[in-house]
């Protein structure tokens, strides 16, 4: 039996490129067992010291009067647990001096959901019939944004300036010369550090973007899924930033609690009230378990110490090992570049002389038990002629065990050598 599907259903319920890719990855994982080198996902690593913290927190919830009952059997208000929000307010006010209150914070069922709410709240078809868009000041950008607009493509993107920073290293920078804020732009949005590249927008770039947004009376949205101050997977100087026109998002996923599906939004009170209304209508309430687990760590400030002293060094060591493995694997016999790795859990590889697309490379690698993400999925919102660069890049996760990453990079290098022009 077939049913008539709405425009909303056709756009969001009829599949997507990344949905098909993730299904393909899942089938490959199911069929390959332990031999598969899963370098294509965003699964955070399991950090033993952090996992021990979660066990301790759960034990304390079980032992405390009503702790686990509160986490599992009670609805929170639509904007989140009041005590958890209060603890976040205190943390950010006392640590960074931000003038925020409970009216500036809302909890969402994951950071991904927060962006679905924010993008469709600010962009898309307006009451006067006009169409507004989210400006991405730098692509490639997070693949999870791409299909979230209920009115179709709600993005406009600006290609970056590519700066060669070493024999096999480059860095994307915001091309402010071509960054135009037209009346159709509803907000500016960037991830920091960037998924997929590990790029960290400099403090100067953030100040410049903030000033542009403020001068045009639009918000600047900063995605801190991997960023400061938690989980703090940043290997360069980057100060946490907030102003009254800035919307910040955080997540408990990369600190080590992806299964709790908990997002945090800090923003203007009118935005927070809208998010509260969306949460009530769409999901009634938000998951409480992650908030209850993290609450004592936020109240004590231990969350920031763990991010700084455990999570960041853990991933920095993994990053260093992956970089050494990449240079060992690729050598100097063909042209290749790696984006300067400043944060997150990925390496972004660029092969300028690749004779095939990275979609084709993906298929060849899958046949050899190595899963990556083709770069073209991260280039959306671009106008103008096709940009060949988007077919020459891949994203590789280094969150897996070091031997898996090293062997996967070796196989990638072998296949790229075979596919040179």
PDB file of N, CA and C in Angstrom, residues 88-154:
ATOM      1  N   UNK A  88      25.193  24.898  35.223  1.00  0.00           N
ATOM      2  CA  UNK A  88      25.868  25.394  34.030  1.00  0.00           C
ATOM      3  C   UNK A  88      26.024  26.912  34.076  1.00  0.00           C
ATOM      4  N   UNK A  89      24.983  27.602  34.509  1.00  0.00           N
ATOM      5  CA  UNK A  89      25.060  29.064  34.644  1.00  0.00           C
ATOM      6  C   UNK A  89      26.213  29.452  35.562  1.00  0.00           C
ATOM      7  N   UNK A  90      26.295  28.799  36.720  1.00  0.00           N
ATOM      8  CA  UNK A  90      27.359  29.097  37.680  1.00  0.00           C
ATOM      9  C   UNK A  90      28.732  28.801  37.089  1.00  0.00           C
ATOM     10  N   UNK A  91      28.862  27.676  36.410  1.00  0.00           N
ATOM     11  CA  UNK A  91      30.143  27.291  35.820  1.00  0.00           C
ATOM     12  C   UNK A  91      30.627  28.346  34.830  1.00  0.00           C
ATOM     13  N   UNK A  92      29.772  28.769  33.909  1.00  0.00           N
ATOM     14  CA  UNK A  92      30.194  29.713  32.879  1.00  0.00           C
ATOM     15  C   UNK A  92      30.368  31.126  33.440  1.00  0.00           C
ATOM     16  N   UNK A  93      29.538  31.512  34.401  1.00  0.00           N
ATOM     17  CA  UNK A  93      29.689  32.844  34.997  1.00  0.00           C
ATOM     18  C   UNK A  93      30.986  32.939  35.788  1.00  0.00           C
ATOM     19  N   UNK A  94      31.254  31.915  36.623  1.00  0.00           N
ATOM     20  CA  UNK A  94      32.417  31.985  37.504  1.00  0.00           C
ATOM     21  C   UNK A  94      33.728  31.713  36.769  1.00  0.00           C
ATOM     22  N   UNK A  95      33.700  30.882  35.727  1.00  0.00           N
ATOM     23  CA  UNK A  95      34.928  30.530  35.015  1.00  0.00           C
ATOM     24  C   UNK A  95      35.288  31.559  33.950  1.00  0.00           C
ATOM     25  N   UNK A  96      34.279  32.061  33.233  1.00  0.00           N
ATOM     26  CA  UNK A  96      34.555  32.942  32.089  1.00  0.00           C
ATOM     27  C   UNK A  96      33.973  34.343  32.238  1.00  0.00           C
ATOM     28  N   UNK A  97      33.212  34.574  33.299  1.00  0.00           N
ATOM     29  CA  UNK A  97      32.655  35.899  33.517  1.00  0.00           C
ATOM     30  C   UNK A  97      31.509  36.253  32.588  1.00  0.00           C
ATOM     31  N   UNK A  98      30.879  35.233  31.979  1.00  0.00           N
ATOM     32  CA  UNK A  98      29.775  35.513  31.064  1.00  0.00           C
ATOM     33  C   UNK A  98      28.532  35.938  31.855  1.00  0.00           C
ATOM     34  N   UNK A  99      27.890  36.997  31.394  1.00  0.00           N
ATOM     35  CA  UNK A  99      26.689  37.500  32.061  1.00  0.00           C
ATOM     36  C   UNK A  99      25.464  36.754  31.536  1.00  0.00           C
ATOM     37  N   UNK A 100      25.324  35.513  31.995  1.00  0.00           N
ATOM     38  CA  UNK A 100      24.190  34.704  31.567  1.00  0.00           C
ATOM     39  C   UNK A 100      23.406  34.237  32.782  1.00  0.00           C
ATOM     40  N   UNK A 101      22.148  33.873  32.559  1.00  0.00           N
ATOM     41  CA  UNK A 101      21.302  33.306  33.597  1.00  0.00           C
ATOM     42  C   UNK A 101      20.581  32.085  33.056  1.00  0.00           C
ATOM     43  N   UNK A 102      19.671  31.542  33.865  1.00  0.00           N
ATOM     44  CA  UNK A 102      18.919  30.362  33.437  1.00  0.00           C
ATOM     45  C   UNK A 102      18.122  30.638  32.170  1.00  0.00           C
ATOM     46  N   UNK A 103      17.777  31.907  31.935  1.00  0.00           N
ATOM     47  CA  UNK A 103      17.016  32.256  30.731  1.00  0.00           C
ATOM     48  C   UNK A 103      17.845  32.127  29.454  1.00  0.00           C
ATOM     49  N   UNK A 104      19.161  31.921  29.594  1.00  0.00           N
ATOM     50  CA  UNK A 104      20.061  31.803  28.440  1.00  0.00           C
ATOM     51  C   UNK A 104      20.401  30.352  28.081  1.00  0.00           C
ATOM     52  N   UNK A 105      19.843  29.368  28.798  1.00  0.00           N
ATOM     53  CA  UNK A 105      20.244  27.980  28.575  1.00  0.00           C
ATOM     54  C   UNK A 105      19.033  27.082  28.378  1.00  0.00           C
ATOM     55  N   UNK A 106      19.141  26.198  27.381  1.00  0.00           N
ATOM     56  CA  UNK A 106      18.145  25.150  27.166  1.00  0.00           C
ATOM     57  C   UNK A 106      18.863  23.843  26.877  1.00  0.00           C
ATOM     58  N   UNK A 107      18.265  22.752  27.296  1.00  0.00           N
ATOM     59  CA  UNK A 107      18.761  21.400  27.009  1.00  0.00           C
ATOM     60  C   UNK A 107      17.949  20.838  25.847  1.00  0.00           C
ATOM     61  N   UNK A 108      18.615  20.108  24.978  1.00  0.00           N
ATOM     62  CA  UNK A 108      17.943  19.477  23.838  1.00  0.00           C
ATOM     63  C   UNK A 108      18.315  17.997  23.797  1.00  0.00           C
ATOM     64  N   UNK A 109      17.493  17.173  23.143  1.00  0.00           N
ATOM     65  CA  UNK A 109      17.828  15.748  23.029  1.00  0.00           C
ATOM     66  C   UNK A 109      18.890  15.530  21.950  1.00  0.00           C
ATOM     67  N   UNK A 110      20.130  15.937  22.260  1.00  0.00           N
ATOM     68  CA  UNK A 110      21.327  15.827  21.429  1.00  0.00           C
ATOM     69  C   UNK A 110      21.649  17.164  20.772  1.00  0.00           C
ATOM     70  N   UNK A 111      22.935  17.357  20.477  1.00  0.00           N
ATOM     71  CA  UNK A 111      23.354  18.529  19.740  1.00  0.00           C
ATOM     72  C   UNK A 111      22.789  18.542  18.333  1.00  0.00           C
ATOM     73  N   UNK A 112      22.658  17.360  17.721  1.00  0.00           N
ATOM     74  CA  UNK A 112      22.093  17.253  16.376  1.00  0.00           C
ATOM     75  C   UNK A 112      20.679  17.821  16.353  1.00  0.00           C
ATOM     76  N   UNK A 113      19.897  17.474  17.356  1.00  0.00           N
ATOM     77  CA  UNK A 113      18.529  17.984  17.440  1.00  0.00           C
ATOM     78  C   UNK A 113      18.525  19.490  17.642  1.00  0.00           C
ATOM     79  N   UNK A 114      19.476  20.000  18.433  1.00  0.00           N
ATOM     80  CA  UNK A 114      19.570  21.445  18.651  1.00  0.00           C
ATOM     81  C   UNK A 114      19.701  22.174  17.324  1.00  0.00           C
ATOM     82  N   UNK A 115      20.494  21.623  16.407  1.00  0.00           N
ATOM     83  CA  UNK A 115      20.678  22.292  15.125  1.00  0.00           C
ATOM     84  C   UNK A 115      19.442  22.174  14.242  1.00  0.00           C
ATOM     85  N   UNK A 116      18.731  21.076  14.328  1.00  0.00           N
ATOM     86  CA  UNK A 116      17.466  20.971  13.596  1.00  0.00           C
ATOM     87  C   UNK A 116      16.517  22.069  14.068  1.00  0.00           C
ATOM     88  N   UNK A 117      16.422  22.242  15.371  1.00  0.00           N
ATOM     89  CA  UNK A 117      15.573  23.304  15.926  1.00  0.00           C
ATOM     90  C   UNK A 117      16.052  24.679  15.452  1.00  0.00           C
ATOM     91  N   UNK A 118      17.346  24.958  15.624  1.00  0.00           N
ATOM     92  CA  UNK A 118      17.878  26.297  15.349  1.00  0.00           C
ATOM     93  C   UNK A 118      17.778  26.659  13.870  1.00  0.00           C
ATOM     94  N   UNK A 119      18.176  25.747  12.995  1.00  0.00           N
ATOM     95  CA  UNK A 119      18.152  26.054  11.569  1.00  0.00           C
ATOM     96  C   UNK A 119      16.732  26.338  11.088  1.00  0.00           C
ATOM     97  N   UNK A 120      15.766  25.545  11.552  1.00  0.00           N
ATOM     98  CA  UNK A 120      14.394  25.720  11.085  1.00  0.00           C
ATOM     99  C   UNK A 120      13.674  26.832  11.830  1.00  0.00           C
ATOM    100  N   UNK A 121      14.169  27.216  12.972  1.00  0.00           N
ATOM    101  CA  UNK A 121      13.632  28.362  13.693  1.00  0.00           C
ATOM    102  C   UNK A 121      14.022  29.666  12.991  1.00  0.00           C
ATOM    103  N   UNK A 122      15.263  29.707  12.480  1.00  0.00           N
ATOM    104  CA  UNK A 122      15.791  30.952  11.946  1.00  0.00           C
ATOM    105  C   UNK A 122      15.705  31.053  10.422  1.00  0.00           C
ATOM    106  N   UNK A 123      15.785  29.942   9.717  1.00  0.00           N
ATOM    107  CA  UNK A 123      15.881  29.963   8.257  1.00  0.00           C
ATOM    108  C   UNK A 123      14.727  29.200   7.625  1.00  0.00           C
ATOM    109  N   UNK A 124      14.663  29.258   6.289  1.00  0.00           N
ATOM    110  CA  UNK A 124      13.580  28.630   5.550  1.00  0.00           C
ATOM    111  C   UNK A 124      12.582  29.666   5.068  1.00  0.00           C
ATOM    112  N   UNK A 125      11.353  29.232   4.820  1.00  0.00           N
ATOM    113  CA  UNK A 125      10.330  30.138   4.290  1.00  0.00           C
ATOM    114  C   UNK A 125       9.757  31.005   5.416  1.00  0.00           C
ATOM    115  N   UNK A 126       9.740  32.326   5.179  1.00  0.00           N
ATOM    116  CA  UNK A 126       9.261  33.275   6.172  1.00  0.00           C
ATOM    117  C   UNK A 126       7.791  33.629   5.893  1.00  0.00           C
ATOM    118  N   UNK A 127       7.163  34.348   6.821  1.00  0.00           N
ATOM    119  CA  UNK A 127       5.743  34.682   6.690  1.00  0.00           C
ATOM    120  C   UNK A 127       5.464  35.528   5.458  1.00  0.00           C
ATOM    121  N   UNK A 128       6.443  36.334   5.031  1.00  0.00           N
ATOM    122  CA  UNK A 128       6.230  37.181   3.856  1.00  0.00           C
ATOM    123  C   UNK A 128       6.531  36.453   2.545  1.00  0.00           C
ATOM    124  N   UNK A 129       6.831  35.138   2.633  1.00  0.00           N
ATOM    125  CA  UNK A 129       7.112  34.352   1.443  1.00  0.00           C
ATOM    126  C   UNK A 129       8.568  34.309   1.046  1.00  0.00           C
ATOM    127  N   UNK A 130       9.400  35.107   1.685  1.00  0.00           N
ATOM    128  CA  UNK A 130      10.830  35.105   1.372  1.00  0.00           C
ATOM    129  C   UNK A 130      11.495  33.863   1.941  1.00  0.00           C
ATOM    130  N   UNK A 131      12.694  33.578   1.453  1.00  0.00           N
ATOM    131  CA  UNK A 131      13.439  32.400   1.891  1.00  0.00           C
ATOM    132  C   UNK A 131      14.742  32.867   2.523  1.00  0.00           C
ATOM    133  N   UNK A 132      14.980  32.490   3.781  1.00  0.00           N
ATOM    134  CA  UNK A 132      16.207  32.899   4.461  1.00  0.00           C
ATOM    135  C   UNK A 132      17.135  31.695   4.614  1.00  0.00           C
ATOM    136  N   UNK A 133      18.436  31.993   4.727  1.00  0.00           N
ATOM    137  CA  UNK A 133      19.438  30.928   4.720  1.00  0.00           C
ATOM    138  C   UNK A 133      20.437  31.105   5.849  1.00  0.00           C
ATOM    139  N   UNK A 134      21.100  29.986   6.168  1.00  0.00           N
ATOM    140  CA  UNK A 134      22.199  29.967   7.126  1.00  0.00           C
ATOM    141  C   UNK A 134      23.503  30.096   6.336  1.00  0.00           C
ATOM    142  N   UNK A 135      24.342  31.043   6.717  1.00  0.00           N
ATOM    143  CA  UNK A 135      25.620  31.240   6.036  1.00  0.00           C
ATOM    144  C   UNK A 135      26.710  30.425   6.720  1.00  0.00           C
ATOM    145  N   UNK A 136      27.348  29.550   5.950  1.00  0.00           N
ATOM    146  CA  UNK A 136      28.510  28.802   6.414  1.00  0.00           C
ATOM    147  C   UNK A 136      29.751  29.556   5.930  1.00  0.00           C
ATOM    148  N   UNK A 137      30.503  30.196   6.827  1.00  0.00           N
ATOM    149  CA  UNK A 137      31.620  31.028   6.374  1.00  0.00           C
ATOM    150  C   UNK A 137      32.811  30.227   5.872  1.00  0.00           C
ATOM    151  N   UNK A 138      32.748  28.915   6.052  1.00  0.00           N
ATOM    152  CA  UNK A 138      33.862  28.065   5.640  1.00  0.00           C
ATOM    153  C   UNK A 138      33.352  26.644   5.443  1.00  0.00           C
ATOM    154  N   UNK A 139      33.586  26.108   4.253  1.00  0.00           N
ATOM    155  CA  UNK A 139      33.332  24.687   4.010  1.00  0.00           C
ATOM    156  C   UNK A 139      34.648  24.043   3.591  1.00  0.00           C
ATOM    157  N   UNK A 140      34.823  22.729   3.843  1.00  0.00           N
ATOM    158  CA  UNK A 140      33.839  21.736   4.279  1.00  0.00           C
ATOM    159  C   UNK A 140      33.358  21.958   5.711  1.00  0.00           C
ATOM    160  N   UNK A 141      32.117  21.534   5.958  1.00  0.00           N
ATOM    161  CA  UNK A 141      31.488  21.711   7.260  1.00  0.00           C
ATOM    162  C   UNK A 141      30.745  20.432   7.627  1.00  0.00           C
ATOM    163  N   UNK A 142      30.281  20.367   8.851  1.00  0.00           N
ATOM    164  CA  UNK A 142      29.713  19.145   9.423  1.00  0.00           C
ATOM    165  C   UNK A 142      28.595  18.551   8.562  1.00  0.00           C
ATOM    166  N   UNK A 143      28.758  17.295   8.212  1.00  0.00           N
ATOM    167  CA  UNK A 143      27.836  16.584   7.329  1.00  0.00           C
ATOM    168  C   UNK A 143      26.421  16.500   7.903  1.00  0.00           C
ATOM    169  N   UNK A 144      26.309  16.516   9.220  1.00  0.00           N
ATOM    170  CA  UNK A 144      25.007  16.373   9.870  1.00  0.00           C
ATOM    171  C   UNK A 144      24.100  17.568   9.709  1.00  0.00           C
ATOM    172  N   UNK A 145      24.634  18.724   9.268  1.00  0.00           N
ATOM    173  CA  UNK A 145      23.779  19.876   9.010  1.00  0.00           C
ATOM    174  C   UNK A 145      23.002  19.741   7.698  1.00  0.00           C
ATOM    175  N   UNK A 146      23.576  19.056   6.722  1.00  0.00           N
ATOM    176  CA  UNK A 146      23.238  19.229   5.315  1.00  0.00           C
ATOM    177  C   UNK A 146      21.754  19.107   4.989  1.00  0.00           C
ATOM    178  N   UNK A 147      21.071  18.129   5.534  1.00  0.00           N
ATOM    179  CA  UNK A 147      19.681  17.856   5.143  1.00  0.00           C
ATOM    180  C   UNK A 147      18.667  18.286   6.187  1.00  0.00           C
ATOM    181  N   UNK A 148      19.041  19.176   7.090  1.00  0.00           N
ATOM    182  CA  UNK A 148      18.163  19.468   8.220  1.00  0.00           C
ATOM    183  C   UNK A 148      17.073  20.494   7.941  1.00  0.00           C
ATOM    184  N   UNK A 149      17.186  21.261   6.875  1.00  0.00           N
ATOM    185  CA  UNK A 149      16.164  22.263   6.601  1.00  0.00           C
ATOM    186  C   UNK A 149      14.886  21.642   6.087  1.00  0.00           C
ATOM    187  N   UNK A 150      13.765  21.917   6.728  1.00  0.00           N
ATOM    188  CA  UNK A 150      12.501  21.317   6.297  1.00  0.00           C
ATOM    189  C   UNK A 150      12.028  21.917   4.973  1.00  0.00           C
ATOM    190  N   UNK A 151      12.551  23.076   4.596  1.00  0.00           N
ATOM    191  CA  UNK A 151      12.208  23.692   3.320  1.00  0.00           C
ATOM    192  C   UNK A 151      13.279  23.435   2.267  1.00  0.00           C
ATOM    193  N   UNK A 152      14.011  22.354   2.406  1.00  0.00           N
ATOM    194  CA  UNK A 152      15.073  22.043   1.454  1.00  0.00           C
ATOM    195  C   UNK A 152      16.388  22.654   1.869  1.00  0.00           C
ATOM    196  N   UNK A 153      17.202  23.008   0.907  1.00  0.00           N
ATOM    197  CA  UNK A 153      18.524  23.552   1.193  1.00  0.00           C
ATOM    198  C   UNK A 153      18.406  24.934   1.830  1.00  0.00           C
ATOM    199  N   UNK A 154      18.848  25.056   3.051  1.00  0.00           N
ATOM    200  CA  UNK A 154      18.787  26.347   3.748  1.00  0.00           C
ATOM    201  C   UNK A 154      20.186  26.931   3.957  1.00  0.00           C
TER     202      UNK A 154
END
